Amino acid sequence: MPEAVIIGSERSEVGLPTGMDVLRRGGSALDAVEAAMRRCEDNPADHYVGTAGLPNAQGVVELDASLMLGSGRQFGAVAALRGYPNPISVARAVLEKLPQHSLLVGEGAALFAAENGFSTAELLTDASRELWRKQVVQSRESVEGENTAATDGDTRYRESALALIRRLAPHDGPWGTINIIALDSSGEMCVGVSTSGYPYKYPGRVGDSALPGAGNWCDLRAGGAACTGRGELSMRGGTARTIVDLLAAGQDPSDACRAALADAATLPDDFRAELRALALTPDGRHGGAAGQRGSVYALMTDASTEPEFRPRSVL
Ligand code: ASP
C-alpha cells in the first residue's frame, strides 16, 4: 500500500492540512483534493482563486476548475463560471453526476451548479474590486482620456479591453492558480486545479486549469501533473500531459516538469510569463519546476504536522 501524500503549489498550504486529515482518516484522494481546494477558494487573502479572485477586464469574477482521477482518467471541469465560490465542487459534480460530459462553461456551468444545489455568493470583494479599479479602470481612463462605457458587445470597449490586455505587464511573483495532487492509501490519485485565471482576462477566456492535458493530467500508470502560470503556453505545450508522458518514460518528477516547461518555453509568445509545474508518481515521488529561482511547492505526508516546502527545480 502506498503512503498517503498531498502536494500543492504556492498558497495551497492554506488547504493541505485539511486534505491530509481526510487522507489520514482513510478518505479518498478526490475527497482530500476537494476539501483542501475549498479552503484555498474560501481564502479572502488569495486573489487568484475562488472568492476574492481577480475579475475579468469588465470587473466580473469568472472561475475555472478541474479534477482528474488517475485510475480511469475521469475528468470533470467548469470554466468561466460566475457567482459560485467553490468551482472545484461544481467540477466534482460534473465528474460524478454528469458522466456524459467533462467540461461545462459559462451559463451552462452556472445552470448545472444551481440544479445541483450549490449556493451563489458575491465573489468580488472590496479588495479585489480595488485592485481591478486601480490596474484596469484607471489605466484605461488614462489611455483614452475618458471613461469608455463597458457594455457587452460594444466594439470600442472590446478593442480597448484587448489593447489593455496586450499592454498589461505579466504579473510579478507567482501566478495564482492552485494545484493540489493527492495519493490515497488505496493507491488512487487525484489532480485538482482551481483559478480565477489570467488577471483581467478578456470576458469568456478559459485557461489551462479547466483543460485536460494542459493544466491538469492524471494517469495512475505514471503519475499526475498540474500547471500554474501562463495557461496559453501550457495549452500549446500540452504541458501537464507531456510531464506525465515523461514520467512514463522513466524521468523523475522534477526532471519531467523541467523538460516540459523547457519545451513550452520554446514557443513564440509576446505575452511571456512564467509557467510552473508539479508532479507526483503513484509510488509517492514528487517534484516541481519553475522559471524562477526561489519557487517552492508544499507537501504533507502522514508524518507531517504542518506543510513543508520543497524547492522547485529551475529551468
Ligand atoms: N494558469 C492560469 C490560467 O492561465 C493562471 C494562473 O496560474 O494564475 O488561467
Tab-separated table of C-alpha atoms and ligand atoms in Angstrom:
chain	number	residue	atom	x	y	z
A	1	MET	CA	0.000	0.000	0.000
A	2	PRO	CA	1.411	3.442	-0.840
A	3	GLU	CA	1.814	6.056	1.857
A	4	ALA	CA	-0.752	8.840	1.509
A	5	VAL	CA	0.722	12.145	0.373
A	6	ILE	CA	-0.609	15.504	-0.772
A	7	ILE	CA	1.337	18.233	-2.588
A	8	GLY	CA	0.362	21.659	-3.844
A	9	SER	CA	1.519	24.863	-5.450
A	10	GLU	CA	2.327	28.112	-3.639
A	11	ARG	CA	-0.535	29.122	-1.271
A	12	SER	CA	-2.022	25.608	-1.220
A	13	GLU	CA	-0.588	25.359	2.286
A	14	VAL	CA	-3.815	27.034	3.438
A	15	GLY	CA	-5.699	23.876	2.462
A	16	LEU	CA	-3.235	20.975	2.613
A	17	PRO	CA	-3.734	20.206	6.344
A	18	THR	CA	-7.469	19.743	5.676
A	19	GLY	CA	-6.667	17.424	2.775
A	20	MET	CA	-4.152	15.466	4.847
A	21	ASP	CA	-6.755	14.996	7.610
A	22	VAL	CA	-9.073	13.421	5.027
A	23	LEU	CA	-6.300	11.076	3.851
A	24	ARG	CA	-5.369	10.144	7.448
A	25	ARG	CA	-8.954	9.097	8.101
A	26	GLY	CA	-8.733	6.776	5.088
A	27	GLY	CA	-10.598	9.194	2.802
A	28	SER	CA	-10.148	9.229	-0.947
A	29	ALA	CA	-7.711	11.342	-2.937
A	30	LEU	CA	-10.746	13.010	-4.553
A	31	ASP	CA	-12.234	13.958	-1.164
A	32	ALA	CA	-8.835	15.206	0.016
A	33	VAL	CA	-8.224	17.409	-3.017
A	34	GLU	CA	-11.739	18.852	-2.937
A	35	ALA	CA	-11.590	19.596	0.808
A	36	ALA	CA	-8.135	21.164	0.547
A	37	MET	CA	-9.043	23.221	-2.509
A	38	ARG	CA	-12.229	24.582	-0.947
A	39	ARG	CA	-10.099	26.045	1.850
A	40	CYS	CA	-7.969	27.830	-0.729
A	41	GLU	CA	-11.015	29.036	-2.692
A	42	ASP	CA	-12.511	30.452	0.518
A	43	ASN	CA	-9.322	32.307	1.498
A	44	PRO	CA	-10.121	36.032	1.125
A	45	ALA	CA	-6.411	36.903	1.110
A	46	ASP	CA	-5.880	34.911	-2.081
A	47	HIS	CA	-6.678	36.980	-5.169
A	48	TYR	CA	-6.148	34.202	-7.704
A	49	VAL	CA	-8.798	31.664	-6.782
A	50	GLY	CA	-12.425	31.471	-5.633
A	51	THR	CA	-13.871	34.298	-3.558
A	52	ALA	CA	-11.704	37.426	-3.913
A	53	GLY	CA	-10.215	36.160	-7.185
A	54	LEU	CA	-9.244	38.925	-9.604
A	55	PRO	CA	-12.011	39.640	-12.127
A	56	ASN	CA	-12.035	39.827	-15.911
A	57	ALA	CA	-11.498	43.084	-17.831
A	58	GLN	CA	-15.113	44.087	-17.136
A	59	GLY	CA	-14.801	43.526	-13.384
A	60	VAL	CA	-16.650	40.184	-13.224
A	61	VAL	CA	-15.065	37.187	-11.496
A	62	GLU	CA	-15.037	34.094	-13.742
A	63	LEU	CA	-13.631	30.883	-12.294
A	64	ASP	CA	-12.111	27.753	-13.880
A	65	ALA	CA	-11.535	24.442	-12.046
A	66	SER	CA	-10.960	20.787	-12.822
A	67	LEU	CA	-10.447	17.380	-11.212
A	68	MET	CA	-8.934	14.283	-12.774
A	69	LEU	CA	-8.672	10.770	-11.325
A	70	GLY	CA	-5.720	8.536	-12.118
A	71	SER	CA	-7.373	5.107	-12.245
A	72	GLY	CA	-9.744	5.775	-15.141
A	73	ARG	CA	-8.748	9.290	-16.218
A	74	GLN	CA	-12.242	10.532	-15.324
A	75	PHE	CA	-12.311	14.297	-15.752
A	76	GLY	CA	-14.740	16.974	-14.575
A	77	ALA	CA	-14.351	20.705	-15.111
A	78	VAL	CA	-16.088	24.051	-15.195
A	79	ALA	CA	-14.890	27.238	-16.845
A	80	ALA	CA	-15.873	30.908	-16.896
A	81	LEU	CA	-18.250	30.085	-14.038
A	82	ARG	CA	-19.766	33.190	-12.436
A	83	GLY	CA	-21.245	33.521	-8.967
A	84	TYR	CA	-20.272	30.204	-7.365
A	85	PRO	CA	-17.485	30.394	-4.781
A	86	ASN	CA	-16.325	26.749	-4.946
A	87	PRO	CA	-15.850	25.787	-8.598
A	88	ILE	CA	-13.854	22.711	-7.539
A	89	SER	CA	-17.036	21.212	-6.059
A	90	VAL	CA	-19.019	22.004	-9.194
A	91	ALA	CA	-16.237	20.341	-11.224
A	92	ARG	CA	-16.599	17.290	-8.969
A	93	ALA	CA	-20.336	17.239	-9.579
A	94	VAL	CA	-19.667	17.282	-13.343
A	95	LEU	CA	-17.256	14.374	-12.902
A	96	GLU	CA	-19.623	12.297	-10.774
A	97	LYS	CA	-23.132	13.291	-11.818
A	98	LEU	CA	-22.761	14.129	-15.493
A	99	PRO	CA	-20.669	11.327	-16.964
A	100	GLN	CA	-21.970	12.192	-20.434
A	101	HIS	CA	-19.798	15.319	-20.317
A	102	SER	CA	-16.474	16.517	-18.919
A	103	LEU	CA	-16.467	20.326	-19.159
A	104	LEU	CA	-19.238	22.896	-18.734
A	105	VAL	CA	-18.712	26.614	-19.319
A	106	GLY	CA	-20.405	29.911	-18.531
A	107	GLU	CA	-24.186	29.894	-18.305
A	108	GLY	CA	-24.445	26.127	-18.658
A	109	ALA	CA	-21.990	25.588	-15.816
A	110	ALA	CA	-23.985	28.008	-13.638
A	111	LEU	CA	-27.258	26.264	-14.532
A	112	PHE	CA	-25.750	22.911	-13.571
A	113	ALA	CA	-24.436	24.367	-10.289
A	114	ALA	CA	-27.892	25.726	-9.456
A	115	GLU	CA	-29.585	22.424	-10.337
A	116	ASN	CA	-27.172	20.624	-8.030
A	117	GLY	CA	-27.939	22.888	-5.078
A	118	PHE	CA	-24.774	24.967	-4.929
A	119	SER	CA	-25.197	28.423	-3.379
A	120	THR	CA	-24.218	31.625	-5.092
A	121	ALA	CA	-22.167	34.377	-3.433
A	122	GLU	CA	-20.606	37.737	-4.264
A	123	LEU	CA	-17.094	36.813	-5.377
A	124	LEU	CA	-15.707	40.307	-5.962
A	125	THR	CA	-14.502	41.540	-2.569
A	126	ASP	CA	-13.726	45.176	-1.809
A	127	ALA	CA	-10.015	44.393	-2.029
A	128	SER	CA	-10.227	42.621	-5.408
A	129	ARG	CA	-12.522	45.348	-6.804
A	130	GLU	CA	-9.977	47.950	-5.714
A	131	LEU	CA	-7.126	46.072	-7.426
A	132	TRP	CA	-9.176	45.844	-10.636
A	133	ARG	CA	-10.121	49.530	-10.421
A	134	LYS	CA	-6.506	50.622	-9.967
A	135	GLN	CA	-4.965	48.315	-12.512
A	136	VAL	CA	-7.601	48.270	-15.231
A	137	VAL	CA	-10.136	51.080	-14.987
A	138	GLN	CA	-7.653	53.843	-14.186
A	139	SER	CA	-5.225	52.568	-16.768
A	140	ARG	CA	-7.977	52.513	-19.427
A	141	GLU	CA	-9.099	56.004	-18.476
A	142	SER	CA	-5.589	57.376	-18.613
A	143	VAL	CA	-5.130	55.934	-22.107
A	144	GLU	CA	-8.420	57.137	-23.511
A	145	GLY	CA	-8.864	60.345	-21.549
A	146	GLU	CA	-12.416	59.345	-20.765
A	147	ASN	CA	-14.327	56.507	-19.205
A	148	THR	CA	-15.458	54.263	-22.041
A	149	ALA	CA	-18.799	52.602	-21.399
A	150	ALA	CA	-18.060	48.949	-20.706
A	151	THR	CA	-21.193	47.484	-22.214
A	152	ASP	CA	-21.402	43.969	-23.560
A	153	GLY	CA	-20.888	43.786	-27.275
A	154	ASP	CA	-19.578	47.327	-27.529
A	155	THR	CA	-16.926	47.260	-30.211
A	156	ARG	CA	-14.979	50.135	-28.824
A	157	TYR	CA	-14.861	48.556	-25.399
A	158	ARG	CA	-13.774	45.249	-26.859
A	159	GLU	CA	-10.966	46.947	-28.712
A	160	SER	CA	-9.855	48.918	-25.682
A	161	ALA	CA	-10.041	45.843	-23.439
A	162	LEU	CA	-7.923	43.893	-25.872
A	163	ALA	CA	-5.457	46.730	-26.194
A	164	LEU	CA	-5.295	46.950	-22.450
A	165	ILE	CA	-4.750	43.218	-22.026
A	166	ARG	CA	-1.913	43.450	-24.550
A	167	ARG	CA	-0.316	46.294	-22.625
A	168	LEU	CA	-0.675	44.890	-19.110
A	169	ALA	CA	2.643	43.550	-17.932
A	170	PRO	CA	2.546	39.937	-16.795
A	171	HIS	CA	2.197	39.718	-13.042
A	172	ASP	CA	5.204	39.870	-10.787
A	173	GLY	CA	5.615	36.945	-8.459
A	174	PRO	CA	3.829	33.629	-8.627
A	175	TRP	CA	0.727	33.412	-10.741
A	176	GLY	CA	-2.099	32.351	-8.661
A	177	THR	CA	-3.710	29.130	-9.750
A	178	ILE	CA	-3.733	26.452	-7.072
A	179	ASN	CA	-2.656	22.929	-7.982
A	180	ILE	CA	-3.234	20.102	-5.486
A	181	ILE	CA	-2.315	16.459	-6.106
A	182	ALA	CA	-3.158	13.676	-3.626
A	183	LEU	CA	-2.351	9.976	-3.439
A	184	ASP	CA	-4.549	7.997	-1.043
A	185	SER	CA	-3.816	4.789	0.830
A	186	SER	CA	-5.780	2.718	-1.714
A	187	GLY	CA	-3.382	3.920	-4.413
A	188	GLU	CA	-5.831	6.267	-6.189
A	189	MET	CA	-4.525	9.642	-7.299
A	190	CYS	CA	-6.395	12.878	-7.977
A	191	VAL	CA	-5.194	16.142	-9.513
A	192	GLY	CA	-7.182	19.322	-8.797
A	193	VAL	CA	-6.721	22.792	-10.259
A	194	SER	CA	-8.677	25.968	-9.429
A	195	THR	CA	-8.206	29.559	-10.536
A	196	SER	CA	-9.697	32.938	-11.269
A	197	GLY	CA	-7.449	32.805	-14.332
A	198	TYR	CA	-5.388	35.360	-16.157
A	199	PRO	CA	-5.987	38.563	-14.179
A	200	TYR	CA	-8.273	40.988	-16.079
A	201	LYS	CA	-8.690	38.484	-18.892
A	202	TYR	CA	-10.992	39.023	-21.835
A	203	PRO	CA	-14.513	38.015	-20.728
A	204	GLY	CA	-15.115	34.365	-21.535
A	205	ARG	CA	-11.442	33.475	-21.697
A	206	VAL	CA	-10.826	29.899	-20.472
A	207	GLY	CA	-7.400	28.920	-19.213
A	208	ASP	CA	-5.422	25.732	-18.898
A	209	SER	CA	-6.807	24.968	-15.435
A	210	ALA	CA	-10.026	23.613	-16.937
A	211	LEU	CA	-8.373	21.748	-19.788
A	212	PRO	CA	-7.152	18.156	-19.600
A	213	GLY	CA	-3.615	17.791	-20.860
A	214	ALA	CA	-2.821	21.489	-20.482
A	215	GLY	CA	-3.139	22.413	-16.773
A	216	ASN	CA	-4.218	19.023	-15.400
A	217	TRP	CA	-3.440	15.411	-16.198
A	218	CYS	CA	-3.578	12.249	-14.113
A	219	ASP	CA	-2.854	8.679	-15.192
A	220	LEU	CA	-2.241	6.113	-12.485
A	221	ARG	CA	0.113	4.184	-14.765
A	222	ALA	CA	2.667	7.017	-14.492
A	223	GLY	CA	1.506	9.892	-12.259
A	224	GLY	CA	-0.236	13.221	-12.084
A	225	ALA	CA	0.835	16.736	-13.032
A	226	ALA	CA	-0.548	20.259	-12.961
A	227	CYS	CA	0.495	23.751	-14.031
A	228	THR	CA	0.213	27.347	-12.911
A	229	GLY	CA	1.153	30.471	-14.788
A	230	ARG	CA	0.529	31.461	-18.379
A	231	GLY	CA	-2.146	28.973	-19.367
A	232	GLU	CA	-1.956	29.808	-23.062
A	233	LEU	CA	1.553	28.339	-23.035
A	234	SER	CA	0.611	25.117	-21.243
A	235	MET	CA	-2.325	24.707	-23.663
A	236	ARG	CA	0.025	24.998	-26.610
A	237	GLY	CA	2.622	22.782	-24.937
A	238	GLY	CA	0.163	20.142	-23.708
A	239	THR	CA	2.313	20.588	-20.645
A	240	ALA	CA	0.617	18.500	-17.930
A	241	ARG	CA	0.206	15.600	-20.345
A	242	THR	CA	3.811	15.954	-21.506
A	243	ILE	CA	5.024	15.727	-17.912
A	244	VAL	CA	3.103	12.503	-17.329
A	245	ASP	CA	4.422	11.057	-20.599
A	246	LEU	CA	7.952	11.848	-19.394
A	247	LEU	CA	7.193	10.149	-16.052
A	248	ALA	CA	6.020	7.113	-18.027
A	249	ALA	CA	9.317	7.185	-19.908
A	250	GLY	CA	11.184	6.951	-16.599
A	251	GLN	CA	12.091	10.547	-15.778
A	252	ASP	CA	11.821	11.632	-12.174
A	253	PRO	CA	9.152	14.235	-11.316
A	254	SER	CA	11.321	17.336	-11.174
A	255	ASP	CA	13.198	16.452	-14.390
A	256	ALA	CA	9.905	15.719	-16.158
A	257	CYS	CA	8.470	19.077	-15.044
A	258	ARG	CA	11.625	20.918	-16.095
A	259	ALA	CA	11.733	19.279	-19.531
A	260	ALA	CA	8.053	20.010	-20.225
A	261	LEU	CA	8.428	23.652	-19.161
A	262	ALA	CA	11.552	23.968	-21.293
A	263	ASP	CA	9.538	22.714	-24.274
A	264	ALA	CA	6.746	25.239	-23.636
A	265	ALA	CA	9.365	27.979	-23.272
A	266	THR	CA	10.477	27.444	-26.873
A	267	LEU	CA	7.061	28.597	-28.151
A	268	PRO	CA	6.868	32.144	-29.532
A	269	ASP	CA	4.766	34.270	-27.157
A	270	ASP	CA	4.666	38.068	-26.933
A	271	PHE	CA	2.987	37.895	-23.545
A	272	ARG	CA	5.501	35.618	-21.997
A	273	ALA	CA	5.039	34.966	-18.324
A	274	GLU	CA	6.236	32.249	-16.110
A	275	LEU	CA	4.880	28.716	-16.160
A	276	ARG	CA	5.307	26.378	-13.169
A	277	ALA	CA	4.578	22.688	-12.784
A	278	LEU	CA	4.235	19.972	-10.154
A	279	ALA	CA	4.151	16.182	-10.404
A	280	LEU	CA	3.538	13.140	-8.188
A	281	THR	CA	4.066	9.453	-9.014
A	282	PRO	CA	1.946	6.502	-7.850
A	283	ASP	CA	4.815	5.404	-5.578
A	284	GLY	CA	4.847	8.809	-3.870
A	285	ARG	CA	7.801	10.580	-5.510
A	286	HIS	CA	7.207	14.249	-6.183
A	287	GLY	CA	8.870	17.304	-7.681
A	288	GLY	CA	8.297	20.603	-9.381
A	289	ALA	CA	9.891	23.122	-11.693
A	290	ALA	CA	9.614	26.844	-12.377
A	291	GLY	CA	11.162	29.534	-14.496
A	292	GLN	CA	12.358	31.464	-11.476
A	293	ARG	CA	14.661	30.693	-8.616
A	294	GLY	CA	13.081	30.607	-5.153
A	295	SER	CA	9.857	28.930	-6.216
A	296	VAL	CA	8.592	26.175	-3.933
A	297	TYR	CA	5.814	23.643	-3.569
A	298	ALA	CA	4.157	22.406	-0.395
A	299	LEU	CA	3.974	18.830	0.828
A	300	MET	CA	2.351	16.790	3.594
A	301	THR	CA	2.645	13.103	4.453
A	302	ASP	CA	1.248	11.149	7.382
A	303	ALA	CA	4.306	12.172	9.388
A	304	SER	CA	3.828	15.930	8.799
A	305	THR	CA	2.474	18.218	11.486
A	306	GLU	CA	2.309	21.095	9.008
A	307	PRO	CA	3.059	21.691	5.322
A	308	GLU	CA	6.733	21.540	4.428
A	309	PHE	CA	8.128	23.454	1.486
A	310	ARG	CA	10.402	21.969	-1.162
A	311	PRO	CA	12.310	23.898	-3.824
A	312	ARG	CA	11.246	23.529	-7.441
A	313	SER	CA	13.998	22.918	-9.930
A	314	VAL	CA	14.749	25.911	-12.145
A	315	LEU	CA	14.606	25.918	-15.936
B	1	ASP	N1	-2.876	29.127	-15.344
B	1	ASP	C1	-3.869	30.119	-15.066
B	1	ASP	C2	-4.572	30.490	-16.321
B	1	ASP	O1	-3.938	30.615	-17.355
B	1	ASP	C3	-3.370	31.370	-14.441
B	1	ASP	C4	-2.558	31.258	-13.199
B	1	ASP	O2	-1.883	30.271	-12.941
B	1	ASP	O3	-2.586	32.191	-12.431
B	1	ASP	O4	-5.750	30.715	-16.241
